[in-house]
């Protein structure tokens, strides 16, 4: 997966990453298809480590929606 960062912020023990994620997937034996997601990931520092505490993604265009229809169909 290739992740292109759109913005990053850190405030003490929390940080977030805004990204455009591009990947290819095959569902139910169908031919692999590319899709793009716009994502937000929230991190929390716990001791010396950063842990993901929330992630959300939505399709940027109809490509991810098309894959979802393949999965349902």
PDB file of N, CA, C and O in Angstrom:
ATOM      1  N   UNK A   1       0.839  -1.161   0.000  1.00  0.00           N
ATOM      2  CA  UNK A   1       0.000   0.000   0.000  1.00  0.00           C
ATOM      3  C   UNK A   1       0.888   1.230   0.000  1.00  0.00           C
ATOM      4  O   UNK A   1       1.851   1.306   0.736  1.00  0.00           O
ATOM      5  N   UNK A   2       0.557   2.188  -0.850  1.00  0.00           N
ATOM      6  CA  UNK A   2       1.283   3.442  -0.889  1.00  0.00           C
ATOM      7  C   UNK A   2       0.441   4.483  -0.165  1.00  0.00           C
ATOM      8  O   UNK A   2      -0.733   4.643  -0.451  1.00  0.00           O
ATOM      9  N   UNK A   3       1.025   5.172   0.794  1.00  0.00           N
ATOM     10  CA  UNK A   3       0.300   6.189   1.551  1.00  0.00           C
ATOM     11  C   UNK A   3       0.937   7.536   1.276  1.00  0.00           C
ATOM     12  O   UNK A   3       2.142   7.704   1.454  1.00  0.00           O
ATOM     13  N   UNK A   4       0.138   8.470   0.837  1.00  0.00           N
ATOM     14  CA  UNK A   4       0.627   9.826   0.609  1.00  0.00           C
ATOM     15  C   UNK A   4       0.059  10.733   1.675  1.00  0.00           C
ATOM     16  O   UNK A   4      -1.139  10.915   1.748  1.00  0.00           O
ATOM     17  N   UNK A   5       0.900  11.263   2.539  1.00  0.00           N
ATOM     18  CA  UNK A   5       0.433  12.096   3.644  1.00  0.00           C
ATOM     19  C   UNK A   5      -0.033  13.463   3.162  1.00  0.00           C
ATOM     20  O   UNK A   5       0.621  14.081   2.357  1.00  0.00           O
ATOM     21  N   UNK A   6      -1.162  13.909   3.660  1.00  0.00           N
ATOM     22  CA  UNK A   6      -1.679  15.226   3.309  1.00  0.00           C
ATOM     23  C   UNK A   6      -1.442  16.211   4.446  1.00  0.00           C
ATOM     24  O   UNK A   6      -1.428  17.391   4.236  1.00  0.00           O
ATOM     25  N   UNK A   7      -1.318  15.721   5.661  1.00  0.00           N
ATOM     26  CA  UNK A   7      -1.086  16.622   6.784  1.00  0.00           C
ATOM     27  C   UNK A   7      -0.749  15.823   8.014  1.00  0.00           C
ATOM     28  O   UNK A   7      -1.176  14.697   8.157  1.00  0.00           O
ATOM     29  N   UNK A   8       0.047  16.412   8.867  1.00  0.00           N
ATOM     30  CA  UNK A   8       0.421  15.746  10.112  1.00  0.00           C
ATOM     31  C   UNK A   8       0.465  16.784  11.223  1.00  0.00           C
ATOM     32  O   UNK A   8       0.972  17.867  11.026  1.00  0.00           O
ATOM     33  N   UNK A   9      -0.043  16.413  12.378  1.00  0.00           N
ATOM     34  CA  UNK A   9       0.017  17.295  13.539  1.00  0.00           C
ATOM     35  C   UNK A   9       0.296  16.450  14.769  1.00  0.00           C
ATOM     36  O   UNK A   9      -0.145  15.319  14.873  1.00  0.00           O
ATOM     37  N   UNK A  10       0.997  17.047  15.715  1.00  0.00           N
ATOM     38  CA  UNK A  10       1.269  16.361  16.973  1.00  0.00           C
ATOM     39  C   UNK A  10       1.066  17.355  18.096  1.00  0.00           C
ATOM     40  O   UNK A  10       1.548  18.472  18.024  1.00  0.00           O
ATOM     41  N   UNK A  11       0.348  16.955  19.096  1.00  0.00           N
ATOM     42  CA  UNK A  11       0.141  17.813  20.248  1.00  0.00           C
ATOM     43  C   UNK A  11       0.318  16.949  21.482  1.00  0.00           C
ATOM     44  O   UNK A  11      -0.549  16.164  21.817  1.00  0.00           O
ATOM     45  N   UNK A  12       1.470  17.089  22.104  1.00  0.00           N
ATOM     46  CA  UNK A  12       1.793  16.362  23.318  1.00  0.00           C
ATOM     47  C   UNK A  12       1.631  14.861  23.146  1.00  0.00           C
ATOM     48  O   UNK A  12       2.451  14.251  22.516  1.00  0.00           O
ATOM     49  N   UNK A  13       0.541  14.265  23.658  1.00  0.00           N
ATOM     50  CA  UNK A  13       0.398  12.806  23.617  1.00  0.00           C
ATOM     51  C   UNK A  13      -0.561  12.309  22.547  1.00  0.00           C
ATOM     52  O   UNK A  13      -0.909  11.138  22.530  1.00  0.00           O
ATOM     53  N   UNK A  14      -1.013  13.194  21.664  1.00  0.00           N
ATOM     54  CA  UNK A  14      -1.881  12.798  20.565  1.00  0.00           C
ATOM     55  C   UNK A  14      -1.311  13.316  19.251  1.00  0.00           C
ATOM     56  O   UNK A  14      -0.677  14.363  19.204  1.00  0.00           O
ATOM     57  N   UNK A  15      -1.572  12.560  18.170  1.00  0.00           N
ATOM     58  CA  UNK A  15      -1.151  12.992  16.836  1.00  0.00           C
ATOM     59  C   UNK A  15      -2.166  12.462  15.838  1.00  0.00           C
ATOM     60  O   UNK A  15      -2.894  11.513  16.119  1.00  0.00           O
ATOM     61  N   UNK A  16      -2.222  13.125  14.669  1.00  0.00           N
ATOM     62  CA  UNK A  16      -3.095  12.603  13.627  1.00  0.00           C
ATOM     63  C   UNK A  16      -2.397  12.655  12.282  1.00  0.00           C
ATOM     64  O   UNK A  16      -1.468  13.422  12.073  1.00  0.00           O
ATOM     65  N   UNK A  17      -2.865  11.798  11.391  1.00  0.00           N
ATOM     66  CA  UNK A  17      -2.330  11.701  10.043  1.00  0.00           C
ATOM     67  C   UNK A  17      -3.504  11.691   9.073  1.00  0.00           C
ATOM     68  O   UNK A  17      -4.410  10.877   9.201  1.00  0.00           O
ATOM     69  N   UNK A  18      -3.496  12.619   8.121  1.00  0.00           N
ATOM     70  CA  UNK A  18      -4.471  12.645   7.035  1.00  0.00           C
ATOM     71  C   UNK A  18      -3.762  12.116   5.805  1.00  0.00           C
ATOM     72  O   UNK A  18      -2.655  12.550   5.498  1.00  0.00           O
ATOM     73  N   UNK A  19      -4.392  11.160   5.098  1.00  0.00           N
ATOM     74  CA  UNK A  19      -3.684  10.525   3.987  1.00  0.00           C
ATOM     75  C   UNK A  19      -4.639  10.146   2.870  1.00  0.00           C
ATOM     76  O   UNK A  19      -5.847  10.002   3.076  1.00  0.00           O
ATOM     77  N   UNK A  20      -4.072   9.987   1.686  1.00  0.00           N
ATOM     78  CA  UNK A  20      -4.757   9.388   0.548  1.00  0.00           C
ATOM     79  C   UNK A  20      -4.111   8.019   0.355  1.00  0.00           C
ATOM     80  O   UNK A  20      -2.901   7.923   0.174  1.00  0.00           O
ATOM     81  N   UNK A  21      -4.901   6.957   0.475  1.00  0.00           N
ATOM     82  CA  UNK A  21      -4.397   5.591   0.350  1.00  0.00           C
ATOM     83  C   UNK A  21      -4.828   5.020  -0.998  1.00  0.00           C
ATOM     84  O   UNK A  21      -6.006   5.047  -1.335  1.00  0.00           O
ATOM     85  N   UNK A  22      -3.863   4.521  -1.737  1.00  0.00           N
ATOM     86  CA  UNK A  22      -4.146   3.905  -3.041  1.00  0.00           C
ATOM     87  C   UNK A  22      -3.699   2.451  -2.992  1.00  0.00           C
ATOM     88  O   UNK A  22      -2.570   2.163  -2.589  1.00  0.00           O
ATOM     89  N   UNK A  23      -4.584   1.555  -3.382  1.00  0.00           N
ATOM     90  CA  UNK A  23      -4.248   0.140  -3.373  1.00  0.00           C
ATOM     91  C   UNK A  23      -5.086  -0.592  -4.422  1.00  0.00           C
ATOM     92  O   UNK A  23      -5.907   0.015  -5.094  1.00  0.00           O
ATOM     93  N   UNK A  24      -4.864  -1.872  -4.559  1.00  0.00           N
ATOM     94  CA  UNK A  24      -5.610  -2.715  -5.484  1.00  0.00           C
ATOM     95  C   UNK A  24      -6.093  -3.938  -4.713  1.00  0.00           C
ATOM     96  O   UNK A  24      -5.363  -4.472  -3.885  1.00  0.00           O
ATOM     97  N   UNK A  25      -7.331  -4.352  -4.991  1.00  0.00           N
ATOM     98  CA  UNK A  25      -7.876  -5.510  -4.284  1.00  0.00           C
ATOM     99  C   UNK A  25      -8.731  -6.349  -5.229  1.00  0.00           C
ATOM    100  O   UNK A  25      -9.286  -5.845  -6.201  1.00  0.00           O
ATOM    101  N   UNK A  26      -8.820  -7.626  -4.892  1.00  0.00           N
ATOM    102  CA  UNK A  26      -9.675  -8.552  -5.608  1.00  0.00           C
ATOM    103  C   UNK A  26     -10.653  -9.141  -4.603  1.00  0.00           C
ATOM    104  O   UNK A  26     -10.251  -9.614  -3.540  1.00  0.00           O
ATOM    105  N   UNK A  27     -11.925  -9.112  -4.934  1.00  0.00           N
ATOM    106  CA  UNK A  27     -12.955  -9.633  -4.028  1.00  0.00           C
ATOM    107  C   UNK A  27     -13.732 -10.733  -4.740  1.00  0.00           C
ATOM    108  O   UNK A  27     -14.192 -10.543  -5.871  1.00  0.00           O
ATOM    109  N   UNK A  28     -13.867 -11.869  -4.098  1.00  0.00           N
ATOM    110  CA  UNK A  28     -14.658 -12.964  -4.627  1.00  0.00           C
ATOM    111  C   UNK A  28     -14.181 -13.493  -5.964  1.00  0.00           C
ATOM    112  O   UNK A  28     -14.990 -13.883  -6.795  1.00  0.00           O
ATOM    113  N   UNK A  29     -12.870 -13.490  -6.186  1.00  0.00           N
ATOM    114  CA  UNK A  29     -12.315 -14.026  -7.413  1.00  0.00           C
ATOM    115  C   UNK A  29     -12.390 -13.086  -8.609  1.00  0.00           C
ATOM    116  O   UNK A  29     -11.978 -13.440  -9.707  1.00  0.00           O
ATOM    117  N   UNK A  30     -12.918 -11.879  -8.421  1.00  0.00           N
ATOM    118  CA  UNK A  30     -12.976 -10.902  -9.513  1.00  0.00           C
ATOM    119  C   UNK A  30     -11.567 -10.410  -9.829  1.00  0.00           C
ATOM    120  O   UNK A  30     -10.642 -10.564  -9.028  1.00  0.00           O
ATOM    121  N   UNK A  31     -11.423  -9.806 -10.976  1.00  0.00           N
ATOM    122  CA  UNK A  31     -10.128  -9.229 -11.361  1.00  0.00           C
ATOM    123  C   UNK A  31      -9.746  -8.123 -10.372  1.00  0.00           C
ATOM    124  O   UNK A  31     -10.623  -7.395  -9.898  1.00  0.00           O
ATOM    125  N   UNK A  32      -8.469  -8.010 -10.030  1.00  0.00           N
ATOM    126  CA  UNK A  32      -8.034  -6.928  -9.130  1.00  0.00           C
ATOM    127  C   UNK A  32      -8.381  -5.560  -9.707  1.00  0.00           C
ATOM    128  O   UNK A  32      -8.257  -5.337 -10.911  1.00  0.00           O
ATOM    129  N   UNK A  33      -8.852  -4.665  -8.818  1.00  0.00           N
ATOM    130  CA  UNK A  33      -9.212  -3.302  -9.227  1.00  0.00           C
ATOM    131  C   UNK A  33      -8.586  -2.307  -8.268  1.00  0.00           C
ATOM    132  O   UNK A  33      -8.568  -2.538  -7.058  1.00  0.00           O
ATOM    133  N   UNK A  34      -8.109  -1.198  -8.794  1.00  0.00           N
ATOM    134  CA  UNK A  34      -7.544  -0.168  -7.918  1.00  0.00           C
ATOM    135  C   UNK A  34      -8.656   0.628  -7.231  1.00  0.00           C
ATOM    136  O   UNK A  34      -9.769   0.749  -7.757  1.00  0.00           O
ATOM    137  N   UNK A  35      -8.365   1.141  -6.049  1.00  0.00           N
ATOM    138  CA  UNK A  35      -9.277   2.060  -5.389  1.00  0.00           C
ATOM    139  C   UNK A  35      -8.491   3.016  -4.511  1.00  0.00           C
ATOM    140  O   UNK A  35      -7.350   2.767  -4.158  1.00  0.00           O
ATOM    141  N   UNK A  36      -9.135   4.132  -4.181  1.00  0.00           N
ATOM    142  CA  UNK A  36      -8.488   5.206  -3.432  1.00  0.00           C
ATOM    143  C   UNK A  36      -9.355   5.578  -2.238  1.00  0.00           C
ATOM    144  O   UNK A  36     -10.570   5.741  -2.380  1.00  0.00           O
ATOM    145  N   UNK A  37      -8.725   5.701  -1.071  1.00  0.00           N
ATOM    146  CA  UNK A  37      -9.425   6.098   0.145  1.00  0.00           C
ATOM    147  C   UNK A  37      -8.784   7.356   0.730  1.00  0.00           C
ATOM    148  O   UNK A  37      -7.576   7.535   0.679  1.00  0.00           O
ATOM    149  N   UNK A  38      -9.616   8.202   1.300  1.00  0.00           N
ATOM    150  CA  UNK A  38      -9.153   9.353   2.079  1.00  0.00           C
ATOM    151  C   UNK A  38      -9.253   8.910   3.541  1.00  0.00           C
ATOM    152  O   UNK A  38     -10.321   8.487   3.989  1.00  0.00           O
ATOM    153  N   UNK A  39      -8.153   8.949   4.280  1.00  0.00           N
ATOM    154  CA  UNK A  39      -8.167   8.387   5.637  1.00  0.00           C
ATOM    155  C   UNK A  39      -7.666   9.376   6.685  1.00  0.00           C
ATOM    156  O   UNK A  39      -6.894  10.283   6.387  1.00  0.00           O
ATOM    157  N   UNK A  40      -8.141   9.145   7.888  1.00  0.00           N
ATOM    158  CA  UNK A  40      -7.682   9.880   9.070  1.00  0.00           C
ATOM    159  C   UNK A  40      -7.304   8.838  10.113  1.00  0.00           C
ATOM    160  O   UNK A  40      -8.081   7.928  10.399  1.00  0.00           O
ATOM    161  N   UNK A  41      -6.110   8.962  10.679  1.00  0.00           N
ATOM    162  CA  UNK A  41      -5.647   8.050  11.721  1.00  0.00           C
ATOM    163  C   UNK A  41      -5.241   8.878  12.931  1.00  0.00           C
ATOM    164  O   UNK A  41      -4.510   9.855  12.798  1.00  0.00           O
ATOM    165  N   UNK A  42      -5.729   8.491  14.110  1.00  0.00           N
ATOM    166  CA  UNK A  42      -5.417   9.177  15.358  1.00  0.00           C
ATOM    167  C   UNK A  42      -4.502   8.274  16.187  1.00  0.00           C
ATOM    168  O   UNK A  42      -4.774   7.087  16.349  1.00  0.00           O
ATOM    169  N   UNK A  43      -3.427   8.843  16.707  1.00  0.00           N
ATOM    170  CA  UNK A  43      -2.453   8.116  17.530  1.00  0.00           C
ATOM    171  C   UNK A  43      -2.439   8.698  18.942  1.00  0.00           C
ATOM    172  O   UNK A  43      -2.670   9.889  19.133  1.00  0.00           O
ATOM    173  N   UNK A  44      -2.129   7.840  19.912  1.00  0.00           N
ATOM    174  CA  UNK A  44      -1.938   8.275  21.299  1.00  0.00           C
ATOM    175  C   UNK A  44      -0.604   7.723  21.779  1.00  0.00           C
ATOM    176  O   UNK A  44      -0.295   6.549  21.561  1.00  0.00           O
ATOM    177  N   UNK A  45       0.170   8.557  22.436  1.00  0.00           N
ATOM    178  CA  UNK A  45       1.440   8.081  22.980  1.00  0.00           C
ATOM    179  C   UNK A  45       1.178   7.372  24.301  1.00  0.00           C
ATOM    180  O   UNK A  45       0.495   7.880  25.179  1.00  0.00           O
ATOM    181  N   UNK A  46       1.719   6.167  24.411  1.00  0.00           N
ATOM    182  CA  UNK A  46       1.656   5.375  25.646  1.00  0.00           C
ATOM    183  C   UNK A  46       3.079   5.003  26.000  1.00  0.00           C
ATOM    184  O   UNK A  46       3.668   4.121  25.366  1.00  0.00           O
ATOM    185  N   UNK A  47       3.637   5.689  26.972  1.00  0.00           N
ATOM    186  CA  UNK A  47       5.043   5.470  27.320  1.00  0.00           C
ATOM    187  C   UNK A  47       5.921   5.925  26.173  1.00  0.00           C
ATOM    188  O   UNK A  47       5.833   7.066  25.728  1.00  0.00           O
ATOM    189  N   UNK A  48       6.752   5.015  25.654  1.00  0.00           N
ATOM    190  CA  UNK A  48       7.644   5.326  24.537  1.00  0.00           C
ATOM    191  C   UNK A  48       7.069   4.930  23.178  1.00  0.00           C
ATOM    192  O   UNK A  48       7.765   4.997  22.174  1.00  0.00           O
ATOM    193  N   UNK A  49       5.800   4.496  23.138  1.00  0.00           N
ATOM    194  CA  UNK A  49       5.207   4.012  21.894  1.00  0.00           C
ATOM    195  C   UNK A  49       4.022   4.873  21.478  1.00  0.00           C
ATOM    196  O   UNK A  49       3.340   5.461  22.313  1.00  0.00           O
ATOM    197  N   UNK A  50       3.805   4.939  20.164  1.00  0.00           N
ATOM    198  CA  UNK A  50       2.609   5.567  19.610  1.00  0.00           C
ATOM    199  C   UNK A  50       1.676   4.455  19.156  1.00  0.00           C
ATOM    200  O   UNK A  50       2.075   3.563  18.429  1.00  0.00           O
ATOM    201  N   UNK A  51       0.412   4.516  19.597  1.00  0.00           N
ATOM    202  CA  UNK A  51      -0.565   3.490  19.241  1.00  0.00           C
ATOM    203  C   UNK A  51      -1.737   4.125  18.501  1.00  0.00           C
ATOM    204  O   UNK A  51      -2.156   5.236  18.821  1.00  0.00           O
ATOM    205  N   UNK A  52      -2.251   3.397  17.516  1.00  0.00           N
ATOM    206  CA  UNK A  52      -3.423   3.860  16.787  1.00  0.00           C
ATOM    207  C   UNK A  52      -4.648   3.653  17.668  1.00  0.00           C
ATOM    208  O   UNK A  52      -4.898   2.551  18.151  1.00  0.00           O
ATOM    209  N   UNK A  53      -5.407   4.722  17.885  1.00  0.00           N
ATOM    210  CA  UNK A  53      -6.618   4.618  18.694  1.00  0.00           C
ATOM    211  C   UNK A  53      -7.882   4.814  17.864  1.00  0.00           C
ATOM    212  O   UNK A  53      -8.986   4.517  18.329  1.00  0.00           O
ATOM    213  N   UNK A  54      -7.715   5.310  16.629  1.00  0.00           N
ATOM    214  CA  UNK A  54      -8.883   5.473  15.753  1.00  0.00           C
ATOM    215  C   UNK A  54      -8.405   5.598  14.310  1.00  0.00           C
ATOM    216  O   UNK A  54      -7.375   6.205  14.039  1.00  0.00           O
ATOM    217  N   UNK A  55      -9.177   5.008  13.401  1.00  0.00           N
ATOM    218  CA  UNK A  55      -8.906   5.156  11.972  1.00  0.00           C
ATOM    219  C   UNK A  55     -10.234   5.166  11.241  1.00  0.00           C
ATOM    220  O   UNK A  55     -11.146   4.399  11.564  1.00  0.00           O
ATOM    221  N   UNK A  56     -10.348   6.063  10.279  1.00  0.00           N
ATOM    222  CA  UNK A  56     -11.559   6.139   9.462  1.00  0.00           C
ATOM    223  C   UNK A  56     -11.138   6.418   8.030  1.00  0.00           C
ATOM    224  O   UNK A  56     -10.197   7.164   7.790  1.00  0.00           O
ATOM    225  N   UNK A  57     -11.848   5.811   7.070  1.00  0.00           N
ATOM    226  CA  UNK A  57     -11.549   6.044   5.657  1.00  0.00           C
ATOM    227  C   UNK A  57     -12.837   6.061   4.846  1.00  0.00           C
ATOM    228  O   UNK A  57     -13.788   5.335   5.153  1.00  0.00           O
ATOM    229  N   UNK A  58     -12.855   6.916   3.829  1.00  0.00           N
ATOM    230  CA  UNK A  58     -13.964   7.029   2.885  1.00  0.00           C
ATOM    231  C   UNK A  58     -13.409   6.975   1.476  1.00  0.00           C
ATOM    232  O   UNK A  58     -12.286   7.426   1.232  1.00  0.00           O
ATOM    233  N   UNK A  59     -14.206   6.481   0.525  1.00  0.00           N
ATOM    234  CA  UNK A  59     -13.747   6.491  -0.866  1.00  0.00           C
ATOM    235  C   UNK A  59     -13.588   7.918  -1.384  1.00  0.00           C
ATOM    236  O   UNK A  59     -14.395   8.789  -1.077  1.00  0.00           O
ATOM    237  N   UNK A  60     -12.547   8.134  -2.157  1.00  0.00           N
ATOM    238  CA  UNK A  60     -12.323   9.429  -2.784  1.00  0.00           C
ATOM    239  C   UNK A  60     -13.195   9.552  -4.030  1.00  0.00           C
ATOM    240  O   UNK A  60     -13.679  10.605  -4.363  1.00  0.00           O
ATOM    241  N   UNK A  61     -13.399   8.446  -4.708  1.00  0.00           N
ATOM    242  CA  UNK A  61     -14.209   8.428  -5.915  1.00  0.00           C
ATOM    243  C   UNK A  61     -15.083   7.174  -5.894  1.00  0.00           C
ATOM    244  O   UNK A  61     -15.258   6.557  -4.852  1.00  0.00           O
ATOM    245  N   UNK A  62     -15.610   6.783  -7.009  1.00  0.00           N
ATOM    246  CA  UNK A  62     -16.495   5.616  -7.065  1.00  0.00           C
ATOM    247  C   UNK A  62     -15.766   4.287  -7.054  1.00  0.00           C
ATOM    248  O   UNK A  62     -16.387   3.240  -7.031  1.00  0.00           O
ATOM    249  N   UNK A  63     -14.428   4.287  -7.050  1.00  0.00           N
ATOM    250  CA  UNK A  63     -13.685   3.027  -7.152  1.00  0.00           C
ATOM    251  C   UNK A  63     -13.921   2.115  -5.951  1.00  0.00           C
ATOM    252  O   UNK A  63     -14.130   0.920  -6.118  1.00  0.00           O
ATOM    253  N   UNK A  64     -13.895   2.643  -4.736  1.00  0.00           N
ATOM    254  CA  UNK A  64     -14.117   1.806  -3.560  1.00  0.00           C
ATOM    255  C   UNK A  64     -15.574   1.351  -3.490  1.00  0.00           C
ATOM    256  O   UNK A  64     -15.864   0.240  -3.072  1.00  0.00           O
ATOM    257  N   UNK A  65     -16.491   2.202  -3.902  1.00  0.00           N
ATOM    258  CA  UNK A  65     -17.903   1.823  -3.907  1.00  0.00           C
ATOM    259  C   UNK A  65     -18.146   0.665  -4.864  1.00  0.00           C
ATOM    260  O   UNK A  65     -18.930  -0.243  -4.585  1.00  0.00           O
ATOM    261  N   UNK A  66     -17.469   0.665  -5.998  1.00  0.00           N
ATOM    262  CA  UNK A  66     -17.595  -0.429  -6.966  1.00  0.00           C
ATOM    263  C   UNK A  66     -17.119  -1.743  -6.361  1.00  0.00           C
ATOM    264  O   UNK A  66     -17.740  -2.779  -6.551  1.00  0.00           O
ATOM    265  N   UNK A  67     -16.016  -1.703  -5.609  1.00  0.00           N
ATOM    266  CA  UNK A  67     -15.533  -2.912  -4.947  1.00  0.00           C
ATOM    267  C   UNK A  67     -16.531  -3.406  -3.898  1.00  0.00           C
ATOM    268  O   UNK A  67     -16.758  -4.600  -3.750  1.00  0.00           O
ATOM    269  N   UNK A  68     -17.143  -2.491  -3.182  1.00  0.00           N
ATOM    270  CA  UNK A  68     -18.142  -2.886  -2.180  1.00  0.00           C
ATOM    271  C   UNK A  68     -19.334  -3.569  -2.843  1.00  0.00           C
ATOM    272  O   UNK A  68     -19.861  -4.552  -2.323  1.00  0.00           O
ATOM    273  N   UNK A  69     -19.755  -3.079  -4.004  1.00  0.00           N
ATOM    274  CA  UNK A  69     -20.861  -3.728  -4.714  1.00  0.00           C
ATOM    275  C   UNK A  69     -20.490  -5.134  -5.157  1.00  0.00           C
ATOM    276  O   UNK A  69     -21.299  -6.051  -5.090  1.00  0.00           O
ATOM    277  N   UNK A  70     -19.225  -5.324  -5.581  1.00  0.00           N
ATOM    278  CA  UNK A  70     -18.764  -6.664  -5.958  1.00  0.00           C
ATOM    279  C   UNK A  70     -18.840  -7.606  -4.774  1.00  0.00           C
ATOM    280  O   UNK A  70     -19.232  -8.761  -4.896  1.00  0.00           O
ATOM    281  N   UNK A  71     -18.454  -7.130  -3.604  1.00  0.00           N
ATOM    282  CA  UNK A  71     -18.451  -7.953  -2.397  1.00  0.00           C
ATOM    283  C   UNK A  71     -19.867  -8.366  -2.026  1.00  0.00           C
ATOM    284  O   UNK A  71     -20.120  -9.496  -1.625  1.00  0.00           O
ATOM    285  N   UNK A  72     -20.818  -7.453  -2.147  1.00  0.00           N
ATOM    286  CA  UNK A  72     -22.228  -7.756  -1.804  1.00  0.00           C
ATOM    287  C   UNK A  72     -22.875  -8.658  -2.839  1.00  0.00           C
ATOM    288  O   UNK A  72     -23.756  -9.435  -2.524  1.00  0.00           O
ATOM    289  N   UNK A  73     -22.461  -8.502  -4.101  1.00  0.00           N
ATOM    290  CA  UNK A  73     -23.121  -9.218  -5.185  1.00  0.00           C
ATOM    291  C   UNK A  73     -22.608 -10.586  -5.319  1.00  0.00           C
ATOM    292  O   UNK A  73     -22.982 -11.622  -5.393  1.00  0.00           O
TER     293      UNK A  73
END
